[in-house]
Protein backbone atom coordinates (compact mmCIF):
# COMPACT_ATOMS: atom_id res chain seq x y z
CA UNK A 1 0.00 0.00 0.00
CA UNK A 2 1.49 3.43 -0.92
CA UNK A 3 2.69 5.75 1.84
CA UNK A 4 0.78 8.96 2.61
CA UNK A 5 1.82 12.27 4.17
CA UNK A 6 1.25 12.51 7.90
CA UNK A 7 -0.72 15.76 7.67
CA UNK A 8 -3.01 14.31 5.00
CA UNK A 9 -3.73 11.24 7.13
CA UNK A 10 -4.54 13.23 10.26
CA UNK A 11 -6.66 15.74 8.36
CA UNK A 12 -8.71 12.86 6.98
CA UNK A 13 -9.06 11.35 10.45
CA UNK A 14 -10.69 14.49 11.84
CA UNK A 15 -7.71 16.33 13.35
CA UNK A 16 -8.50 19.57 11.55
CA UNK A 17 -6.72 21.27 8.69
CA UNK A 18 -3.10 20.66 7.76
CA UNK A 19 -2.23 23.82 9.72
CA UNK A 20 -3.90 22.26 12.78
CA UNK A 21 -1.88 19.09 12.26
CA UNK A 22 1.32 21.14 12.00
CA UNK A 23 0.58 22.63 15.43
CA UNK A 24 0.06 19.14 16.90
CA UNK A 25 3.43 18.07 15.56
CA UNK A 26 5.20 21.14 16.95
CA UNK A 27 3.65 20.47 20.38
CA UNK A 28 5.20 16.99 20.37
CA UNK A 29 1.85 15.22 20.51
CA UNK A 30 2.36 13.07 17.40
CA UNK A 31 4.27 9.79 17.67
CA UNK A 32 5.16 7.68 14.62
CA UNK A 33 6.44 4.19 15.45
CA UNK A 34 7.16 5.31 18.99
CA UNK A 35 9.13 8.43 18.08
CA UNK A 36 7.98 12.06 18.11
CA UNK A 37 7.09 13.19 14.58
CA UNK A 38 7.72 16.90 14.13
CA UNK A 39 7.58 16.97 10.33
CA UNK A 40 3.94 16.97 9.08
CA UNK A 41 5.18 16.02 5.61
CA UNK A 42 6.78 12.75 6.73
CA UNK A 43 5.45 9.68 4.85
CA UNK A 44 3.47 7.05 6.73
CA UNK A 45 3.00 3.45 5.59
CA UNK A 46 -0.70 2.75 6.15
CA UNK A 47 -0.16 -0.99 6.31
CA UNK A 48 2.70 -1.22 8.80
CA UNK A 49 3.34 2.05 10.68
CA UNK A 50 1.92 2.88 14.12
CA UNK A 51 0.55 6.35 14.81
CA UNK A 52 -0.33 7.77 18.25
CA UNK A 53 -1.83 11.23 18.76
CA UNK A 54 -1.84 12.70 22.27
CA UNK A 55 -1.71 9.21 23.77
CA UNK A 56 -4.41 7.73 21.51
CA UNK A 57 -3.56 5.11 18.88
CA UNK A 58 -5.03 5.90 15.46
CA UNK A 59 -6.35 3.11 13.28
CA UNK A 60 -4.83 3.71 9.86
CA UNK A 61 -7.18 2.80 7.04
CA UNK A 62 -7.01 3.73 3.38
CA UNK A 63 -10.33 2.25 2.27
CA UNK A 64 -13.43 1.13 4.10
CA UNK A 65 -15.75 -1.73 3.05
CA UNK A 66 -19.08 -2.13 4.86
CA UNK A 67 -21.84 -4.72 4.49
CA UNK A 68 -25.22 -3.24 5.38
CA UNK A 69 -28.50 -5.13 5.64
CA UNK A 70 -30.68 -2.37 4.24
CA UNK A 71 -34.17 -2.11 5.70
CA UNK A 72 -37.30 -0.79 4.03
CA UNK A 73 -38.14 2.93 3.99
CA UNK A 74 -34.47 3.92 3.91
CA UNK A 75 -32.98 5.49 0.79
CA UNK A 76 -29.55 5.07 -0.79
CA UNK A 77 -28.55 8.71 -0.73
CA UNK A 78 -26.25 11.01 1.21
CA UNK A 79 -29.12 13.35 2.08
CA UNK A 80 -32.88 13.25 1.74
CA UNK A 81 -35.33 15.82 3.02
CA UNK A 82 -38.11 13.29 3.57
CA UNK A 83 -36.64 9.85 4.35
CA UNK A 84 -33.88 8.39 6.48
CA UNK A 85 -30.78 7.47 4.45
CA UNK A 86 -28.42 4.51 4.73
CA UNK A 87 -25.74 6.93 5.94
CA UNK A 88 -27.98 7.93 8.86
CA UNK A 89 -27.65 4.33 10.07
CA UNK A 90 -23.87 4.61 10.44
CA UNK A 91 -21.92 5.55 13.55
CA UNK A 92 -20.59 9.10 13.62
CA UNK A 93 -17.02 7.76 13.68
CA UNK A 94 -17.46 6.62 10.08
CA UNK A 95 -18.73 9.94 8.80
CA UNK A 96 -15.46 11.48 7.71
CA UNK A 97 -13.45 11.58 4.52
CA UNK A 98 -11.16 8.57 4.16
CA UNK A 99 -7.83 8.48 2.36
CA UNK A 100 -9.40 6.36 -0.36
CA UNK A 101 -12.20 8.87 -0.92
CA UNK A 102 -15.76 9.47 0.19
CA UNK A 103 -17.93 6.66 1.52
CA UNK A 104 -20.57 5.80 -1.09
CA UNK A 105 -23.06 3.10 -2.06
CA UNK A 106 -21.87 0.41 -4.43
CA UNK A 107 -25.04 0.51 -6.47
CA UNK A 108 -28.47 1.32 -5.09
CA UNK A 109 -31.55 -0.41 -3.74
CA UNK A 110 -35.04 1.07 -3.98
CA UNK A 111 -36.65 2.48 -0.85
CA UNK A 112 -38.86 -0.61 -0.50
CA UNK A 113 -36.04 -3.11 -1.22
CA UNK A 114 -34.16 -4.82 1.60
CA UNK A 115 -30.89 -6.67 1.87
CA UNK A 116 -27.26 -6.58 0.85
CA UNK A 117 -25.77 -3.17 0.23
CA UNK A 118 -22.04 -2.46 0.10
CA UNK A 119 -20.76 0.93 1.25
CA UNK A 120 -17.15 1.69 0.38
CA UNK A 121 -14.57 4.38 -0.28
CA UNK A 122 -13.00 2.29 -3.05
CA UNK A 123 -14.23 4.13 -6.13
CA UNK A 124 -12.12 2.03 -8.50
CA UNK A 125 -13.73 -1.19 -7.28
CA UNK A 126 -17.22 0.33 -7.45
CA UNK A 127 -16.70 1.55 -11.01
CA UNK A 128 -15.38 -1.84 -12.03
CA UNK A 129 -18.19 -3.90 -10.49
CA UNK A 130 -20.94 -1.62 -11.78
CA UNK A 131 -19.52 -1.53 -15.29
CA UNK A 132 -21.93 -3.14 -17.80
CA UNK A 133 -19.09 -5.25 -19.20
CA UNK A 134 -18.42 -6.91 -15.83
CA UNK A 135 -21.82 -8.69 -15.61
CA UNK A 136 -21.68 -9.16 -11.85
CA UNK A 137 -24.52 -11.52 -10.81
CA UNK A 138 -26.96 -10.21 -8.20
CA UNK A 139 -29.45 -12.53 -6.49
CA UNK A 140 -32.75 -11.42 -4.97
CA UNK A 141 -35.43 -13.06 -2.88
CA UNK A 142 -38.71 -12.10 -4.57
CA UNK A 143 -42.26 -12.18 -3.23
CA UNK A 144 -45.06 -11.97 -5.79
CA UNK A 145 -48.63 -10.69 -5.66
CA UNK A 146 -50.12 -13.59 -7.65
CA UNK A 147 -49.64 -17.26 -6.82
CA UNK A 148 -48.64 -19.38 -9.82
CA UNK A 149 -49.32 -22.92 -10.95
CA UNK A 150 -46.39 -25.26 -11.61
CA UNK A 151 -46.94 -24.77 -15.33
CA UNK A 152 -46.79 -20.99 -14.98
CA UNK A 153 -43.62 -21.23 -12.90
CA UNK A 154 -41.96 -23.23 -15.65
CA UNK A 155 -43.06 -20.63 -18.20
CA UNK A 156 -41.57 -17.81 -16.13
CA UNK A 157 -38.28 -19.66 -15.65
CA UNK A 158 -37.98 -20.52 -19.34
CA UNK A 159 -38.77 -16.97 -20.44
CA UNK A 160 -36.24 -15.51 -18.00
CA UNK A 161 -33.55 -18.00 -19.05
CA UNK A 162 -33.76 -16.87 -22.67
CA UNK A 163 -33.99 -13.12 -22.06
CA UNK A 164 -36.92 -11.02 -23.28
CA UNK A 165 -38.13 -7.51 -24.01
CA UNK A 166 -38.98 -5.17 -21.12
CA UNK A 167 -41.36 -2.30 -21.88
CA UNK A 168 -40.60 1.35 -21.24
CA UNK A 169 -41.25 2.66 -17.70
CA UNK A 170 -41.70 6.37 -17.03
CA UNK A 171 -38.67 8.06 -18.59
CA UNK A 172 -36.70 4.82 -18.86
CA UNK A 173 -36.48 3.21 -22.27
CA UNK A 174 -37.44 -0.38 -22.90
CA UNK A 175 -34.63 -2.89 -23.26
CA UNK A 176 -33.79 -6.47 -24.14
CA UNK A 177 -33.34 -8.16 -20.78
CA UNK A 178 -30.35 -10.49 -20.64
CA UNK A 179 -30.92 -14.14 -19.64
CA UNK A 180 -31.49 -14.58 -15.91
CA UNK A 181 -31.77 -17.54 -13.53
CA UNK A 182 -35.07 -18.10 -11.69
CA UNK A 183 -35.44 -20.69 -8.92
CA UNK A 184 -38.77 -21.36 -7.26
CA UNK A 185 -39.38 -22.45 -3.69
CA UNK A 186 -39.99 -26.20 -3.62
CA UNK A 187 -43.16 -27.85 -2.27
CA UNK A 188 -41.39 -28.44 1.04
CA UNK A 189 -40.90 -24.68 1.33
CA UNK A 190 -37.16 -24.76 0.65
CA UNK A 191 -34.93 -23.72 -2.22
CA UNK A 192 -32.62 -26.07 -4.05
CA UNK A 193 -29.28 -24.30 -4.05
CA UNK A 194 -26.67 -26.75 -5.25
CA UNK A 195 -23.11 -25.54 -4.69
CA UNK A 196 -24.22 -22.41 -2.83
CA UNK A 197 -22.98 -21.22 0.54
CA UNK A 198 -25.60 -22.21 3.17
CA UNK A 199 -25.48 -18.59 4.35
CA UNK A 200 -27.34 -17.62 1.18
CA UNK A 201 -30.38 -19.69 2.16
CA UNK A 202 -30.22 -18.32 5.71
CA UNK A 203 -30.09 -14.77 4.36
CA UNK A 204 -33.17 -15.38 2.23
CA UNK A 205 -35.16 -16.73 5.15
CA UNK A 206 -34.00 -14.31 7.86
CA UNK A 207 -36.69 -11.71 8.56
CA UNK A 208 -38.53 -12.51 5.33
CA UNK A 209 -41.50 -14.26 7.04
CA UNK A 210 -41.62 -16.60 4.06
CA UNK A 211 -42.23 -13.72 1.66
CA UNK A 212 -39.70 -14.91 -0.91
CA UNK A 213 -41.48 -17.10 -3.45
CA UNK A 214 -38.44 -17.35 -5.68
CA UNK A 215 -34.79 -16.41 -6.14
CA UNK A 216 -33.83 -14.40 -9.20
CA UNK A 217 -30.25 -13.89 -10.35
CA UNK A 218 -29.65 -11.14 -12.91
CA UNK A 219 -26.42 -10.13 -14.63
CA UNK A 220 -27.11 -6.47 -15.34
CA UNK A 221 -28.54 -3.56 -13.39
CA UNK A 222 -31.23 -1.68 -15.28
CA UNK A 223 -33.65 0.73 -13.60
CA UNK A 224 -36.21 -1.23 -11.48
CA UNK A 225 -35.16 -4.30 -13.44
CA UNK A 226 -36.49 -7.08 -11.21
CA UNK A 227 -39.86 -5.37 -10.76
CA UNK A 228 -40.14 -4.68 -14.48
CA UNK A 229 -39.29 -8.27 -15.39
CA UNK A 230 -42.17 -9.67 -13.38
CA UNK A 231 -44.49 -6.85 -14.45
CA UNK A 232 -43.79 -7.82 -18.05
CA UNK A 233 -45.08 -11.29 -17.15
CA UNK A 234 -48.28 -9.79 -15.73
CA UNK A 235 -47.34 -10.11 -12.06
CA UNK A 236 -46.22 -7.68 -9.37
CA UNK A 237 -43.29 -7.77 -6.95
CA UNK A 238 -44.49 -7.09 -3.40
CA UNK A 239 -41.31 -8.06 -1.55
CA UNK A 240 -37.69 -7.73 -2.69
CA UNK A 241 -34.47 -8.52 -0.85
CA UNK A 242 -30.98 -8.67 -2.34
CA UNK A 243 -29.08 -11.57 -0.81
CA UNK A 244 -25.97 -11.92 -2.98
CA UNK A 245 -23.65 -9.80 -5.12
CA UNK A 246 -20.94 -11.56 -7.06
CA UNK A 247 -19.66 -14.30 -4.73
CA UNK A 248 -20.55 -12.32 -1.59
CA UNK A 249 -23.70 -13.35 0.32
CA UNK A 250 -25.54 -11.28 2.91
CA UNK A 251 -24.54 -12.21 6.46
CA UNK A 252 -27.71 -13.78 7.95
CA UNK A 253 -26.65 -12.56 11.41
CA UNK A 254 -27.10 -8.93 10.36
CA UNK A 255 -30.45 -7.58 11.48
CA UNK A 256 -32.22 -5.08 9.16
CA UNK A 257 -30.52 -1.71 9.44
CA UNK A 258 -27.32 -3.13 10.96
CA UNK A 259 -23.89 -3.33 9.39
CA UNK A 260 -20.31 -4.49 9.82
CA UNK A 261 -17.00 -4.15 8.03
CA UNK A 262 -16.13 -6.79 5.46
CA UNK A 263 -13.42 -9.29 6.29
CA UNK A 264 -10.32 -9.52 4.13
CA UNK A 265 -11.71 -12.73 2.62
CA UNK A 266 -14.99 -11.03 1.74
CA UNK A 267 -13.18 -8.08 0.15
CA UNK A 268 -11.23 -10.60 -1.93
CA UNK A 269 -14.53 -12.15 -3.08
CA UNK A 270 -15.68 -8.78 -4.39
CA UNK A 271 -12.35 -8.10 -6.07
CA UNK A 272 -12.53 -11.42 -7.94
CA UNK A 273 -14.93 -9.67 -10.29
CA UNK A 274 -12.80 -6.54 -10.67
CA UNK A 275 -11.78 -5.64 -14.21
CA UNK A 276 -8.83 -3.56 -15.30
Tab-separated table of C-alpha atoms in Angstrom:
chain	number	residue	atom	x	y	z
A	1	UNK	CA	0.000	0.000	0.000
A	2	UNK	CA	1.493	3.431	-0.918
A	3	UNK	CA	2.691	5.754	1.841
A	4	UNK	CA	0.780	8.957	2.614
A	5	UNK	CA	1.818	12.269	4.167
A	6	UNK	CA	1.246	12.506	7.898
A	7	UNK	CA	-0.720	15.762	7.667
A	8	UNK	CA	-3.013	14.306	5.005
A	9	UNK	CA	-3.734	11.236	7.130
A	10	UNK	CA	-4.544	13.227	10.256
A	11	UNK	CA	-6.662	15.738	8.364
A	12	UNK	CA	-8.715	12.859	6.976
A	13	UNK	CA	-9.058	11.355	10.454
A	14	UNK	CA	-10.689	14.489	11.836
A	15	UNK	CA	-7.715	16.334	13.354
A	16	UNK	CA	-8.497	19.571	11.552
A	17	UNK	CA	-6.724	21.268	8.691
A	18	UNK	CA	-3.100	20.660	7.761
A	19	UNK	CA	-2.234	23.817	9.724
A	20	UNK	CA	-3.900	22.263	12.776
A	21	UNK	CA	-1.876	19.088	12.263
A	22	UNK	CA	1.318	21.140	12.005
A	23	UNK	CA	0.579	22.630	15.428
A	24	UNK	CA	0.058	19.137	16.897
A	25	UNK	CA	3.431	18.074	15.555
A	26	UNK	CA	5.197	21.139	16.954
A	27	UNK	CA	3.653	20.472	20.379
A	28	UNK	CA	5.205	16.991	20.374
A	29	UNK	CA	1.848	15.221	20.509
A	30	UNK	CA	2.358	13.072	17.403
A	31	UNK	CA	4.271	9.787	17.669
A	32	UNK	CA	5.164	7.677	14.623
A	33	UNK	CA	6.440	4.193	15.449
A	34	UNK	CA	7.159	5.306	18.988
A	35	UNK	CA	9.127	8.428	18.083
A	36	UNK	CA	7.975	12.056	18.115
A	37	UNK	CA	7.090	13.186	14.580
A	38	UNK	CA	7.716	16.905	14.129
A	39	UNK	CA	7.575	16.967	10.329
A	40	UNK	CA	3.944	16.970	9.079
A	41	UNK	CA	5.179	16.016	5.607
A	42	UNK	CA	6.783	12.747	6.731
A	43	UNK	CA	5.453	9.683	4.850
A	44	UNK	CA	3.471	7.050	6.732
A	45	UNK	CA	3.004	3.446	5.594
A	46	UNK	CA	-0.702	2.746	6.147
A	47	UNK	CA	-0.160	-0.994	6.307
A	48	UNK	CA	2.698	-1.215	8.804
A	49	UNK	CA	3.342	2.054	10.683
A	50	UNK	CA	1.924	2.883	14.124
A	51	UNK	CA	0.551	6.347	14.805
A	52	UNK	CA	-0.333	7.767	18.251
A	53	UNK	CA	-1.826	11.228	18.761
A	54	UNK	CA	-1.844	12.704	22.267
A	55	UNK	CA	-1.705	9.212	23.768
A	56	UNK	CA	-4.408	7.728	21.513
A	57	UNK	CA	-3.564	5.114	18.883
A	58	UNK	CA	-5.028	5.902	15.465
A	59	UNK	CA	-6.347	3.112	13.281
A	60	UNK	CA	-4.830	3.714	9.857
A	61	UNK	CA	-7.182	2.804	7.036
A	62	UNK	CA	-7.013	3.732	3.383
A	63	UNK	CA	-10.333	2.248	2.265
A	64	UNK	CA	-13.434	1.125	4.096
A	65	UNK	CA	-15.754	-1.726	3.047
A	66	UNK	CA	-19.082	-2.133	4.862
A	67	UNK	CA	-21.839	-4.716	4.487
A	68	UNK	CA	-25.221	-3.242	5.384
A	69	UNK	CA	-28.497	-5.131	5.638
A	70	UNK	CA	-30.682	-2.368	4.236
A	71	UNK	CA	-34.167	-2.111	5.696
A	72	UNK	CA	-37.302	-0.785	4.033
A	73	UNK	CA	-38.143	2.930	3.991
A	74	UNK	CA	-34.468	3.920	3.914
A	75	UNK	CA	-32.983	5.489	0.787
A	76	UNK	CA	-29.553	5.069	-0.789
A	77	UNK	CA	-28.551	8.714	-0.732
A	78	UNK	CA	-26.254	11.012	1.213
A	79	UNK	CA	-29.123	13.355	2.079
A	80	UNK	CA	-32.880	13.255	1.739
A	81	UNK	CA	-35.331	15.818	3.021
A	82	UNK	CA	-38.106	13.287	3.574
A	83	UNK	CA	-36.637	9.854	4.352
A	84	UNK	CA	-33.882	8.387	6.477
A	85	UNK	CA	-30.780	7.475	4.454
A	86	UNK	CA	-28.421	4.512	4.729
A	87	UNK	CA	-25.738	6.932	5.945
A	88	UNK	CA	-27.985	7.933	8.860
A	89	UNK	CA	-27.649	4.330	10.072
A	90	UNK	CA	-23.866	4.611	10.435
A	91	UNK	CA	-21.922	5.547	13.549
A	92	UNK	CA	-20.589	9.099	13.619
A	93	UNK	CA	-17.025	7.759	13.680
A	94	UNK	CA	-17.456	6.616	10.077
A	95	UNK	CA	-18.729	9.943	8.801
A	96	UNK	CA	-15.457	11.482	7.708
A	97	UNK	CA	-13.449	11.576	4.517
A	98	UNK	CA	-11.160	8.570	4.161
A	99	UNK	CA	-7.830	8.479	2.359
A	100	UNK	CA	-9.396	6.361	-0.359
A	101	UNK	CA	-12.200	8.866	-0.921
A	102	UNK	CA	-15.756	9.465	0.193
A	103	UNK	CA	-17.926	6.658	1.517
A	104	UNK	CA	-20.572	5.801	-1.085
A	105	UNK	CA	-23.061	3.105	-2.055
A	106	UNK	CA	-21.871	0.410	-4.426
A	107	UNK	CA	-25.041	0.512	-6.474
A	108	UNK	CA	-28.469	1.320	-5.094
A	109	UNK	CA	-31.551	-0.409	-3.744
A	110	UNK	CA	-35.041	1.074	-3.981
A	111	UNK	CA	-36.646	2.476	-0.848
A	112	UNK	CA	-38.856	-0.615	-0.496
A	113	UNK	CA	-36.040	-3.109	-1.221
A	114	UNK	CA	-34.165	-4.823	1.599
A	115	UNK	CA	-30.892	-6.667	1.871
A	116	UNK	CA	-27.263	-6.585	0.845
A	117	UNK	CA	-25.775	-3.169	0.233
A	118	UNK	CA	-22.044	-2.460	0.100
A	119	UNK	CA	-20.759	0.928	1.252
A	120	UNK	CA	-17.153	1.691	0.380
A	121	UNK	CA	-14.567	4.381	-0.281
A	122	UNK	CA	-13.000	2.287	-3.052
A	123	UNK	CA	-14.226	4.134	-6.132
A	124	UNK	CA	-12.125	2.034	-8.500
A	125	UNK	CA	-13.731	-1.189	-7.278
A	126	UNK	CA	-17.217	0.330	-7.446
A	127	UNK	CA	-16.696	1.549	-11.006
A	128	UNK	CA	-15.378	-1.841	-12.029
A	129	UNK	CA	-18.185	-3.904	-10.490
A	130	UNK	CA	-20.939	-1.618	-11.779
A	131	UNK	CA	-19.523	-1.526	-15.292
A	132	UNK	CA	-21.931	-3.139	-17.797
A	133	UNK	CA	-19.087	-5.251	-19.200
A	134	UNK	CA	-18.419	-6.911	-15.827
A	135	UNK	CA	-21.817	-8.689	-15.608
A	136	UNK	CA	-21.680	-9.161	-11.845
A	137	UNK	CA	-24.520	-11.516	-10.811
A	138	UNK	CA	-26.964	-10.206	-8.205
A	139	UNK	CA	-29.446	-12.529	-6.485
A	140	UNK	CA	-32.752	-11.416	-4.971
A	141	UNK	CA	-35.427	-13.064	-2.884
A	142	UNK	CA	-38.710	-12.103	-4.566
A	143	UNK	CA	-42.260	-12.182	-3.226
A	144	UNK	CA	-45.057	-11.966	-5.792
A	145	UNK	CA	-48.625	-10.691	-5.660
A	146	UNK	CA	-50.116	-13.591	-7.646
A	147	UNK	CA	-49.642	-17.264	-6.820
A	148	UNK	CA	-48.641	-19.377	-9.822
A	149	UNK	CA	-49.323	-22.916	-10.952
A	150	UNK	CA	-46.392	-25.260	-11.607
A	151	UNK	CA	-46.939	-24.774	-15.327
A	152	UNK	CA	-46.785	-20.990	-14.975
A	153	UNK	CA	-43.615	-21.234	-12.896
A	154	UNK	CA	-41.958	-23.233	-15.653
A	155	UNK	CA	-43.059	-20.630	-18.202
A	156	UNK	CA	-41.574	-17.806	-16.130
A	157	UNK	CA	-38.283	-19.663	-15.652
A	158	UNK	CA	-37.983	-20.525	-19.341
A	159	UNK	CA	-38.772	-16.969	-20.440
A	160	UNK	CA	-36.241	-15.511	-17.998
A	161	UNK	CA	-33.551	-17.999	-19.049
A	162	UNK	CA	-33.764	-16.867	-22.671
A	163	UNK	CA	-33.994	-13.122	-22.056
A	164	UNK	CA	-36.923	-11.017	-23.278
A	165	UNK	CA	-38.126	-7.510	-24.013
A	166	UNK	CA	-38.984	-5.167	-21.123
A	167	UNK	CA	-41.364	-2.301	-21.882
A	168	UNK	CA	-40.596	1.349	-21.242
A	169	UNK	CA	-41.254	2.661	-17.704
A	170	UNK	CA	-41.705	6.365	-17.035
A	171	UNK	CA	-38.666	8.058	-18.593
A	172	UNK	CA	-36.695	4.823	-18.855
A	173	UNK	CA	-36.475	3.206	-22.268
A	174	UNK	CA	-37.443	-0.381	-22.900
A	175	UNK	CA	-34.629	-2.894	-23.263
A	176	UNK	CA	-33.792	-6.466	-24.136
A	177	UNK	CA	-33.339	-8.164	-20.782
A	178	UNK	CA	-30.347	-10.494	-20.642
A	179	UNK	CA	-30.917	-14.142	-19.640
A	180	UNK	CA	-31.490	-14.582	-15.907
A	181	UNK	CA	-31.774	-17.538	-13.529
A	182	UNK	CA	-35.073	-18.096	-11.695
A	183	UNK	CA	-35.437	-20.686	-8.920
A	184	UNK	CA	-38.774	-21.356	-7.257
A	185	UNK	CA	-39.380	-22.452	-3.694
A	186	UNK	CA	-39.991	-26.203	-3.617
A	187	UNK	CA	-43.158	-27.846	-2.274
A	188	UNK	CA	-41.395	-28.440	1.040
A	189	UNK	CA	-40.896	-24.677	1.326
A	190	UNK	CA	-37.157	-24.764	0.652
A	191	UNK	CA	-34.935	-23.717	-2.221
A	192	UNK	CA	-32.619	-26.073	-4.053
A	193	UNK	CA	-29.278	-24.297	-4.051
A	194	UNK	CA	-26.666	-26.746	-5.253
A	195	UNK	CA	-23.114	-25.545	-4.689
A	196	UNK	CA	-24.220	-22.412	-2.826
A	197	UNK	CA	-22.981	-21.223	0.544
A	198	UNK	CA	-25.599	-22.212	3.172
A	199	UNK	CA	-25.482	-18.588	4.347
A	200	UNK	CA	-27.337	-17.622	1.176
A	201	UNK	CA	-30.379	-19.691	2.158
A	202	UNK	CA	-30.218	-18.323	5.712
A	203	UNK	CA	-30.088	-14.773	4.357
A	204	UNK	CA	-33.174	-15.382	2.229
A	205	UNK	CA	-35.162	-16.732	5.150
A	206	UNK	CA	-33.997	-14.306	7.855
A	207	UNK	CA	-36.690	-11.712	8.558
A	208	UNK	CA	-38.526	-12.513	5.334
A	209	UNK	CA	-41.495	-14.255	7.037
A	210	UNK	CA	-41.623	-16.604	4.061
A	211	UNK	CA	-42.225	-13.723	1.660
A	212	UNK	CA	-39.698	-14.911	-0.914
A	213	UNK	CA	-41.478	-17.100	-3.446
A	214	UNK	CA	-38.436	-17.352	-5.685
A	215	UNK	CA	-34.795	-16.414	-6.143
A	216	UNK	CA	-33.828	-14.401	-9.197
A	217	UNK	CA	-30.245	-13.886	-10.354
A	218	UNK	CA	-29.649	-11.142	-12.909
A	219	UNK	CA	-26.423	-10.128	-14.631
A	220	UNK	CA	-27.114	-6.467	-15.340
A	221	UNK	CA	-28.544	-3.556	-13.391
A	222	UNK	CA	-31.233	-1.680	-15.278
A	223	UNK	CA	-33.652	0.733	-13.602
A	224	UNK	CA	-36.212	-1.228	-11.484
A	225	UNK	CA	-35.158	-4.304	-13.438
A	226	UNK	CA	-36.492	-7.075	-11.210
A	227	UNK	CA	-39.859	-5.369	-10.756
A	228	UNK	CA	-40.141	-4.679	-14.476
A	229	UNK	CA	-39.288	-8.273	-15.393
A	230	UNK	CA	-42.172	-9.670	-13.378
A	231	UNK	CA	-44.491	-6.849	-14.449
A	232	UNK	CA	-43.789	-7.822	-18.053
A	233	UNK	CA	-45.083	-11.292	-17.152
A	234	UNK	CA	-48.277	-9.786	-15.732
A	235	UNK	CA	-47.344	-10.107	-12.059
A	236	UNK	CA	-46.219	-7.676	-9.367
A	237	UNK	CA	-43.291	-7.770	-6.953
A	238	UNK	CA	-44.489	-7.091	-3.398
A	239	UNK	CA	-41.305	-8.061	-1.550
A	240	UNK	CA	-37.691	-7.733	-2.691
A	241	UNK	CA	-34.472	-8.520	-0.851
A	242	UNK	CA	-30.978	-8.670	-2.345
A	243	UNK	CA	-29.076	-11.565	-0.810
A	244	UNK	CA	-25.973	-11.919	-2.982
A	245	UNK	CA	-23.654	-9.802	-5.117
A	246	UNK	CA	-20.944	-11.558	-7.061
A	247	UNK	CA	-19.657	-14.296	-4.732
A	248	UNK	CA	-20.551	-12.321	-1.590
A	249	UNK	CA	-23.702	-13.355	0.318
A	250	UNK	CA	-25.538	-11.279	2.914
A	251	UNK	CA	-24.545	-12.214	6.464
A	252	UNK	CA	-27.706	-13.784	7.946
A	253	UNK	CA	-26.654	-12.558	11.407
A	254	UNK	CA	-27.100	-8.926	10.359
A	255	UNK	CA	-30.453	-7.578	11.476
A	256	UNK	CA	-32.225	-5.076	9.164
A	257	UNK	CA	-30.517	-1.708	9.444
A	258	UNK	CA	-27.325	-3.132	10.962
A	259	UNK	CA	-23.893	-3.334	9.387
A	260	UNK	CA	-20.308	-4.492	9.819
A	261	UNK	CA	-16.997	-4.152	8.032
A	262	UNK	CA	-16.131	-6.790	5.460
A	263	UNK	CA	-13.422	-9.294	6.294
A	264	UNK	CA	-10.316	-9.523	4.128
A	265	UNK	CA	-11.708	-12.735	2.625
A	266	UNK	CA	-14.993	-11.025	1.736
A	267	UNK	CA	-13.183	-8.079	0.145
A	268	UNK	CA	-11.231	-10.602	-1.930
A	269	UNK	CA	-14.526	-12.154	-3.077
A	270	UNK	CA	-15.679	-8.785	-4.389
A	271	UNK	CA	-12.354	-8.104	-6.074
A	272	UNK	CA	-12.534	-11.420	-7.939
A	273	UNK	CA	-14.927	-9.669	-10.290
A	274	UNK	CA	-12.802	-6.544	-10.672
A	275	UNK	CA	-11.779	-5.645	-14.214
A	276	UNK	CA	-8.834	-3.562	-15.303
